[in-house]
PDB file of C-alpha atoms in Angstrom:
ATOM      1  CA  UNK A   1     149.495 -20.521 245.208  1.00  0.00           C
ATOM      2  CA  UNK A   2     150.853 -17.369 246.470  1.00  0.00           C
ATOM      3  CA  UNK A   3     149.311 -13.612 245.927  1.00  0.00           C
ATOM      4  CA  UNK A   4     150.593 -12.777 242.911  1.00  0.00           C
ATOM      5  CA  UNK A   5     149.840 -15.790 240.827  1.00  0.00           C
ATOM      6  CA  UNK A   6     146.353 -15.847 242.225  1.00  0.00           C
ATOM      7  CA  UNK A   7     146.212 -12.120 241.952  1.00  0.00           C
ATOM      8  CA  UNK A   8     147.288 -12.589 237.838  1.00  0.00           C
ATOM      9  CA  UNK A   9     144.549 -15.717 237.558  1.00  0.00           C
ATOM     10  CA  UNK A  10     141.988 -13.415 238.737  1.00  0.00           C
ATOM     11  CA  UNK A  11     142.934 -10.295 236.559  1.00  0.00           C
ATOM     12  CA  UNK A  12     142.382 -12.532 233.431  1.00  0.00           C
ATOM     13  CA  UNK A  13     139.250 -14.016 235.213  1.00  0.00           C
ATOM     14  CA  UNK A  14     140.258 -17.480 235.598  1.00  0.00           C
ATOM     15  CA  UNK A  15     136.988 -19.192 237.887  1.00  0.00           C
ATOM     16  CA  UNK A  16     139.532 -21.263 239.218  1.00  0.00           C
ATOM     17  CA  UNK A  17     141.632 -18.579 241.455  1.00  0.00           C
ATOM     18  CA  UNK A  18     138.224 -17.079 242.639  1.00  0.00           C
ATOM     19  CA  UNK A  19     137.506 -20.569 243.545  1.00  0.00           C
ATOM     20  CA  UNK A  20     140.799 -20.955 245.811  1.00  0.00           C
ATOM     21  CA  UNK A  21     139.626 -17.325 247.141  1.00  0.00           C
ATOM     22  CA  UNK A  22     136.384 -18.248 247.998  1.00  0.00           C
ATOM     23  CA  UNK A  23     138.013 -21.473 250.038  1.00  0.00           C
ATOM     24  CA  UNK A  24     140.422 -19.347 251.709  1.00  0.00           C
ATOM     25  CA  UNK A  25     139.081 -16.385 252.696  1.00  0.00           C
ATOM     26  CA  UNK A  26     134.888 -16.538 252.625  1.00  0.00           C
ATOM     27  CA  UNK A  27     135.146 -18.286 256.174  1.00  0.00           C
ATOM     28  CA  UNK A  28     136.250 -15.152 257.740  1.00  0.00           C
ATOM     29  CA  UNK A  29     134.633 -12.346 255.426  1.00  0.00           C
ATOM     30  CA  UNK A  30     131.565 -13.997 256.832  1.00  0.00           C
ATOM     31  CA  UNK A  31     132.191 -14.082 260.138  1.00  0.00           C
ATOM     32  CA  UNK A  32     133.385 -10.517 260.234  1.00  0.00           C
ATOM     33  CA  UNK A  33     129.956  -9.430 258.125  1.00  0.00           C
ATOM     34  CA  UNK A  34     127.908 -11.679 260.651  1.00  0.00           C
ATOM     35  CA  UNK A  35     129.599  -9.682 263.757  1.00  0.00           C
ATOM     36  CA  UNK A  36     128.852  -6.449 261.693  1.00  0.00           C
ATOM     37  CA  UNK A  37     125.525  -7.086 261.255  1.00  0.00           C
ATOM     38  CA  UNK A  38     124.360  -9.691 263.181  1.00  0.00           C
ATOM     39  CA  UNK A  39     121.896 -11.163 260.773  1.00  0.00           C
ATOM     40  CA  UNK A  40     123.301 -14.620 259.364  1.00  0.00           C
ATOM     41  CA  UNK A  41     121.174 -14.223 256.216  1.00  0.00           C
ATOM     42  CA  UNK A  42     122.515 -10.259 255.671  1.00  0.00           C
ATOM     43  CA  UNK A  43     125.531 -11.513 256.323  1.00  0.00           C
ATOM     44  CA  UNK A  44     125.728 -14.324 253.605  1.00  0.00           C
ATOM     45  CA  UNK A  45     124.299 -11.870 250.893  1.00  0.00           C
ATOM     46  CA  UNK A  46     126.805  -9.512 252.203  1.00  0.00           C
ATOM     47  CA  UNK A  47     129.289 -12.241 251.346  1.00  0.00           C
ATOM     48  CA  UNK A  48     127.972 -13.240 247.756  1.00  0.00           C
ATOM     49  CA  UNK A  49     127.559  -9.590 246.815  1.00  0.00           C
ATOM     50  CA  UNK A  50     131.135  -9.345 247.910  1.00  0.00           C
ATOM     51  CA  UNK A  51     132.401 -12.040 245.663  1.00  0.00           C
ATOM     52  CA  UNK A  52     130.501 -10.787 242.676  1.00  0.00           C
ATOM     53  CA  UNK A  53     132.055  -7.524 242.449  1.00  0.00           C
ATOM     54  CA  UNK A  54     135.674  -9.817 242.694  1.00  0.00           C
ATOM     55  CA  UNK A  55     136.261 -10.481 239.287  1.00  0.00           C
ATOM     56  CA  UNK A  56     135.339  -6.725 238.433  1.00  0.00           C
ATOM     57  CA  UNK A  57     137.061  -4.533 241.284  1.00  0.00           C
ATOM     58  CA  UNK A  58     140.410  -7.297 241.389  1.00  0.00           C
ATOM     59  CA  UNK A  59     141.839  -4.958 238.375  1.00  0.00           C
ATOM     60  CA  UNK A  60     141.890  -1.756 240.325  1.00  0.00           C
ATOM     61  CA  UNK A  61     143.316  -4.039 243.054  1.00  0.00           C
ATOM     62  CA  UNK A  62     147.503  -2.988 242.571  1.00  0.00           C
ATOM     63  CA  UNK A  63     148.618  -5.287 245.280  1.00  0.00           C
ATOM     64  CA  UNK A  64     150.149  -2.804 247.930  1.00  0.00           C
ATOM     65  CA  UNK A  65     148.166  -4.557 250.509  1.00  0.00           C
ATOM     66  CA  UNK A  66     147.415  -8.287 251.469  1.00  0.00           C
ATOM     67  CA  UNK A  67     145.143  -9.848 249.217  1.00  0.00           C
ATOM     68  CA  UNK A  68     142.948 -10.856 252.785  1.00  0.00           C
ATOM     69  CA  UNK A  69     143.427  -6.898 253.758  1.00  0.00           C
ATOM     70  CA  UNK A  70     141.306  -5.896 250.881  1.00  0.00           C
ATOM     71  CA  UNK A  71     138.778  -8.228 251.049  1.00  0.00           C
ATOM     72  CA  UNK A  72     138.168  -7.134 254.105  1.00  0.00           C
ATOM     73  CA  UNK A  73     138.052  -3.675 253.103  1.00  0.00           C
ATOM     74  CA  UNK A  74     135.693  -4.371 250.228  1.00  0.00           C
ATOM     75  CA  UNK A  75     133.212  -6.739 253.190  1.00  0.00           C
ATOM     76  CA  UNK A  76     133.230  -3.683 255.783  1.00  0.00           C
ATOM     77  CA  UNK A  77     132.239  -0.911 253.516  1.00  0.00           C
ATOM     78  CA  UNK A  78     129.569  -3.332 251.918  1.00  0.00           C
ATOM     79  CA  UNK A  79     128.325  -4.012 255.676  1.00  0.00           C
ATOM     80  CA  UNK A  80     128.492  -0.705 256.814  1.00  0.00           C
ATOM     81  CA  UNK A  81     126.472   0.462 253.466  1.00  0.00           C
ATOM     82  CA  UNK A  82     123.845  -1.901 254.606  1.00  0.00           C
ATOM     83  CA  UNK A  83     123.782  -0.461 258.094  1.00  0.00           C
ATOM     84  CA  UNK A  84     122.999   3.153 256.361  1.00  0.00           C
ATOM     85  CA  UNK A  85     120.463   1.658 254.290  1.00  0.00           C
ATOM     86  CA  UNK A  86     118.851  -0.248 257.101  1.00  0.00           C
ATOM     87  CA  UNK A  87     120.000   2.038 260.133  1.00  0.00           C
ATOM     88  CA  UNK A  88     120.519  -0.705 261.938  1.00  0.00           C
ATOM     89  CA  UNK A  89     123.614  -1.365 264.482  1.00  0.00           C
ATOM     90  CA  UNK A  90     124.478  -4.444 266.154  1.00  0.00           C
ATOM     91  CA  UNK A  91     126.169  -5.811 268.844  1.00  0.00           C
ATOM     92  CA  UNK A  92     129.053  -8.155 269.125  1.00  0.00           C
ATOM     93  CA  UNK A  93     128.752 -11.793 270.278  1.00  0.00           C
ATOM     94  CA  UNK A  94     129.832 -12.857 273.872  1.00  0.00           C
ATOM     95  CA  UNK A  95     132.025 -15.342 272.255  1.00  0.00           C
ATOM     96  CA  UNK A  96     134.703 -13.487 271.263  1.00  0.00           C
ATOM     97  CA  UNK A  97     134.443 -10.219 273.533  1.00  0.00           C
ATOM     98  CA  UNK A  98     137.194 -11.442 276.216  1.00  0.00           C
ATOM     99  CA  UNK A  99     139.909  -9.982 273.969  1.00  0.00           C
ATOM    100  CA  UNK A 100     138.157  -6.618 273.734  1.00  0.00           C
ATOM    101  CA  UNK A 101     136.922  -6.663 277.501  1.00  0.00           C
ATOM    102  CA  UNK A 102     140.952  -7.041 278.442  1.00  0.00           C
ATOM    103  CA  UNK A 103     141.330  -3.950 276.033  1.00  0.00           C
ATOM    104  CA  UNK A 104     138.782  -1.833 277.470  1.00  0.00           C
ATOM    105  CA  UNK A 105     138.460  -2.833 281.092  1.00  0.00           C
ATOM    106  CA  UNK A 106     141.476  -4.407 281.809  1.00  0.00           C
ATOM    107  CA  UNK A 107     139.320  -7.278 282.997  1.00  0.00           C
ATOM    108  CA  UNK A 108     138.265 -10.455 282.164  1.00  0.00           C
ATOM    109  CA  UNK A 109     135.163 -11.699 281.383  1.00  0.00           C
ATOM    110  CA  UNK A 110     135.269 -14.746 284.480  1.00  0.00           C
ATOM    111  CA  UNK A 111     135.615 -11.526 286.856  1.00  0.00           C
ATOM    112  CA  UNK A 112     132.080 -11.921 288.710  1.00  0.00           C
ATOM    113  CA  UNK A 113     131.162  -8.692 288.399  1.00  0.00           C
ATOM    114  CA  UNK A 114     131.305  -8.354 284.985  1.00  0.00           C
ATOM    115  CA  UNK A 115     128.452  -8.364 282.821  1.00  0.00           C
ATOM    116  CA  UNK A 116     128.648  -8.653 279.042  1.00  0.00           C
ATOM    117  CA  UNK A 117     125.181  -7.166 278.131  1.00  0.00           C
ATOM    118  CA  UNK A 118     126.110  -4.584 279.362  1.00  0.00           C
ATOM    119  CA  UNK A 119     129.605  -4.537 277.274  1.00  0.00           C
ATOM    120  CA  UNK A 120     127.039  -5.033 274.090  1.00  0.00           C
ATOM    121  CA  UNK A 121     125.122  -2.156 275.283  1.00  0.00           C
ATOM    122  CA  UNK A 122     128.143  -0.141 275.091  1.00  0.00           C
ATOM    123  CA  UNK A 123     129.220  -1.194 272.277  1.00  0.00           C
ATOM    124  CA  UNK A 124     126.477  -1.307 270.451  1.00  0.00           C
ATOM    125  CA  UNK A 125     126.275   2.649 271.096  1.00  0.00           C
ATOM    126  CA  UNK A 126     129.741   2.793 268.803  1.00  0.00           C
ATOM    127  CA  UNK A 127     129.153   4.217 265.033  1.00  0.00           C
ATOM    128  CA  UNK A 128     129.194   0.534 263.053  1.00  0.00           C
ATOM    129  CA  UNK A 129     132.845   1.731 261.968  1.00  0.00           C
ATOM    130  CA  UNK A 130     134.619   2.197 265.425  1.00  0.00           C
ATOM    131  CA  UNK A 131     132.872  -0.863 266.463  1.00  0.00           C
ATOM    132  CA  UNK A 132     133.840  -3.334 263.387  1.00  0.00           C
ATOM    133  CA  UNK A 133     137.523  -1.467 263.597  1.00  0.00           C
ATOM    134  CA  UNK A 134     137.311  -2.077 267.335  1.00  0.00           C
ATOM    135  CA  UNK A 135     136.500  -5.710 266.998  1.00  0.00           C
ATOM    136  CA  UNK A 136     139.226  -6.188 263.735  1.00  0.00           C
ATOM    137  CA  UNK A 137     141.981  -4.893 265.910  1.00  0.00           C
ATOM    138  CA  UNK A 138     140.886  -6.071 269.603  1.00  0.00           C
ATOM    139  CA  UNK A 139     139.293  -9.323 268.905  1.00  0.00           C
ATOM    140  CA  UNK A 140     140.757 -10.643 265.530  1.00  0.00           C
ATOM    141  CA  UNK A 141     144.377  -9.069 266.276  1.00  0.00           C
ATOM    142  CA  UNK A 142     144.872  -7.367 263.564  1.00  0.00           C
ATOM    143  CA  UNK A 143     147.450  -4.407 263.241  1.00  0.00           C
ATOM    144  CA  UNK A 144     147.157  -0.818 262.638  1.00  0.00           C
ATOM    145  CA  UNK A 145     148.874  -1.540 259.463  1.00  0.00           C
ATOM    146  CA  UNK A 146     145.487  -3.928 258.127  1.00  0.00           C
ATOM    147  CA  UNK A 147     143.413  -1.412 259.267  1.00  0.00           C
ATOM    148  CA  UNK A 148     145.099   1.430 257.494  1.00  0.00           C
ATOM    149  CA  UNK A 149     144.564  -0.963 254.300  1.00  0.00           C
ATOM    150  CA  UNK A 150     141.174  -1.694 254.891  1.00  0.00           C
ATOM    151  CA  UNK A 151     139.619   1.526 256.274  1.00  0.00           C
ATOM    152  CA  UNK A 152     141.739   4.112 253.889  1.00  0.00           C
ATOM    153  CA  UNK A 153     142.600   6.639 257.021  1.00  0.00           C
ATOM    154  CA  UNK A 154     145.488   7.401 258.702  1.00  0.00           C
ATOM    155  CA  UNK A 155     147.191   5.156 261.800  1.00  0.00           C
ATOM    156  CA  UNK A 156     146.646   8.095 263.967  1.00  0.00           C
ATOM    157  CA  UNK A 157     143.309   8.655 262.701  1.00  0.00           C
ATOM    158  CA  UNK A 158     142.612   4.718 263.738  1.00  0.00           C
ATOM    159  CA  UNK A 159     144.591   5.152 266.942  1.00  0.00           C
ATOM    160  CA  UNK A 160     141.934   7.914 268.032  1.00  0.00           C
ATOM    161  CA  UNK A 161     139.345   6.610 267.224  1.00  0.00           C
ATOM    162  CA  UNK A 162     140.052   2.801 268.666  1.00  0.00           C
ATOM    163  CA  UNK A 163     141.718   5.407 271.953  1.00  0.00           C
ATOM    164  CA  UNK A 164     138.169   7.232 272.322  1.00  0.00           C
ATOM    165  CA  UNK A 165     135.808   4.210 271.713  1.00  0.00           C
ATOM    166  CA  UNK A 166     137.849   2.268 274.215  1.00  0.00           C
ATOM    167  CA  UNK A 167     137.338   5.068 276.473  1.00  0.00           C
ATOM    168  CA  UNK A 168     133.518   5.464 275.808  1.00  0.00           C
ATOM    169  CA  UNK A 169     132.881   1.814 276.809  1.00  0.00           C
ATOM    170  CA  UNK A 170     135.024   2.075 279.550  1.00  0.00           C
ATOM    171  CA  UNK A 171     132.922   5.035 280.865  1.00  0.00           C
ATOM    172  CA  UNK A 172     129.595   3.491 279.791  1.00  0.00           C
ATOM    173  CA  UNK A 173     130.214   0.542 281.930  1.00  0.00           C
ATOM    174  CA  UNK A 174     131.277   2.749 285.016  1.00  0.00           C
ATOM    175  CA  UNK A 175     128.309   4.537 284.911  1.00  0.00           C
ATOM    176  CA  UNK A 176     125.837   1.722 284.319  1.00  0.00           C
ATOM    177  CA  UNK A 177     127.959  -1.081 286.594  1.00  0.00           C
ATOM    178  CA  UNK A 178     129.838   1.602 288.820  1.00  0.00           C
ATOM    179  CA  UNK A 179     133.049  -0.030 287.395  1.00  0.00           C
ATOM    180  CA  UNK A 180     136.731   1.365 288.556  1.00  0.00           C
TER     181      UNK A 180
END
């Protein structure tokens, strides 16, 4: 089914196009709520509270971005509303930091000096914001373009930002690891 049929289906709340949704998309909504928060069970309410406000929020939805782009959008401002409410910031997993340690560093994560606590420490410093946009655009590959969508600010807005957090790690590690 492509995004406009599903997108019709779900503005005349058919269950069976937030069904396809839900088989599509929840995989990686989780996941990115889960590196937000780093709380499995946060993350799965995070998810179901997500796809409750669906049916209700899909008819403000006009379509000017991917369908995936705003559920994104609609999974990071209900994670970072549950960081303010719980003041809690976490880090990212080692799993998938190589991509962002090539971003930051320039290095790779088999270099034997490299440590990536200290990477998490770093990170974990960032507002939740930089870091999720951080990880969306370093580790998941998305574009400026889905991050415009999803975060509502301007490219150069997300340029600076994703510029100056880079630059904070990068700094944060050459103090703490006397890194070049």
């Amino acid at each position: 089914m492509n995004q406009t049929v599903i997108l019709n289906s779900l503005k005349q709340g058919k269950r069976e196009a937030l069904e396809l949704l839900w088989k599509e998309h929840s995989s990686n909504m989780l996941n990115l709520a889960f590196r937000m928060l780093k709380d499995r069970d946060q993350a799965e309410d995070i998810l179901m509270d997500v796809f409750v406000q669906v049916p209700t929020a899909i008819q403000k939805f006009r379509g000017d971005s991917a369908l995936n782009t705003w559920l994104y959008r609609l999974t990071v401002n209900a994670c970072l509303m549950k960081l303010r409410e719980s003041k809690r910031h976490s880090e990212l997993e080692d799993e998938h930091l190589e991509s962002i340690i090539e971003q930051v560093l320039g290095k790779t994560s088999e270099d034997p000096s490299f440590d990536t606590e200290f990477l998490e420490a770093g990170l974990s410093l960032l507002p939740a914001q930089t870091r999720s946009m951080l990880w969306l655009k370093d580790a998941e590959g998305l574009d400026l373009k889905d991050l415009v969508d999803i975060y509502k600010m301007p490219e150069g807005t997300i340029k600076a930002r994703l510029s100056r957090a880079r630059h904070f790690v990068k700094e944060f590690l050459k103090e703490k690891l006397n890194y070049a």
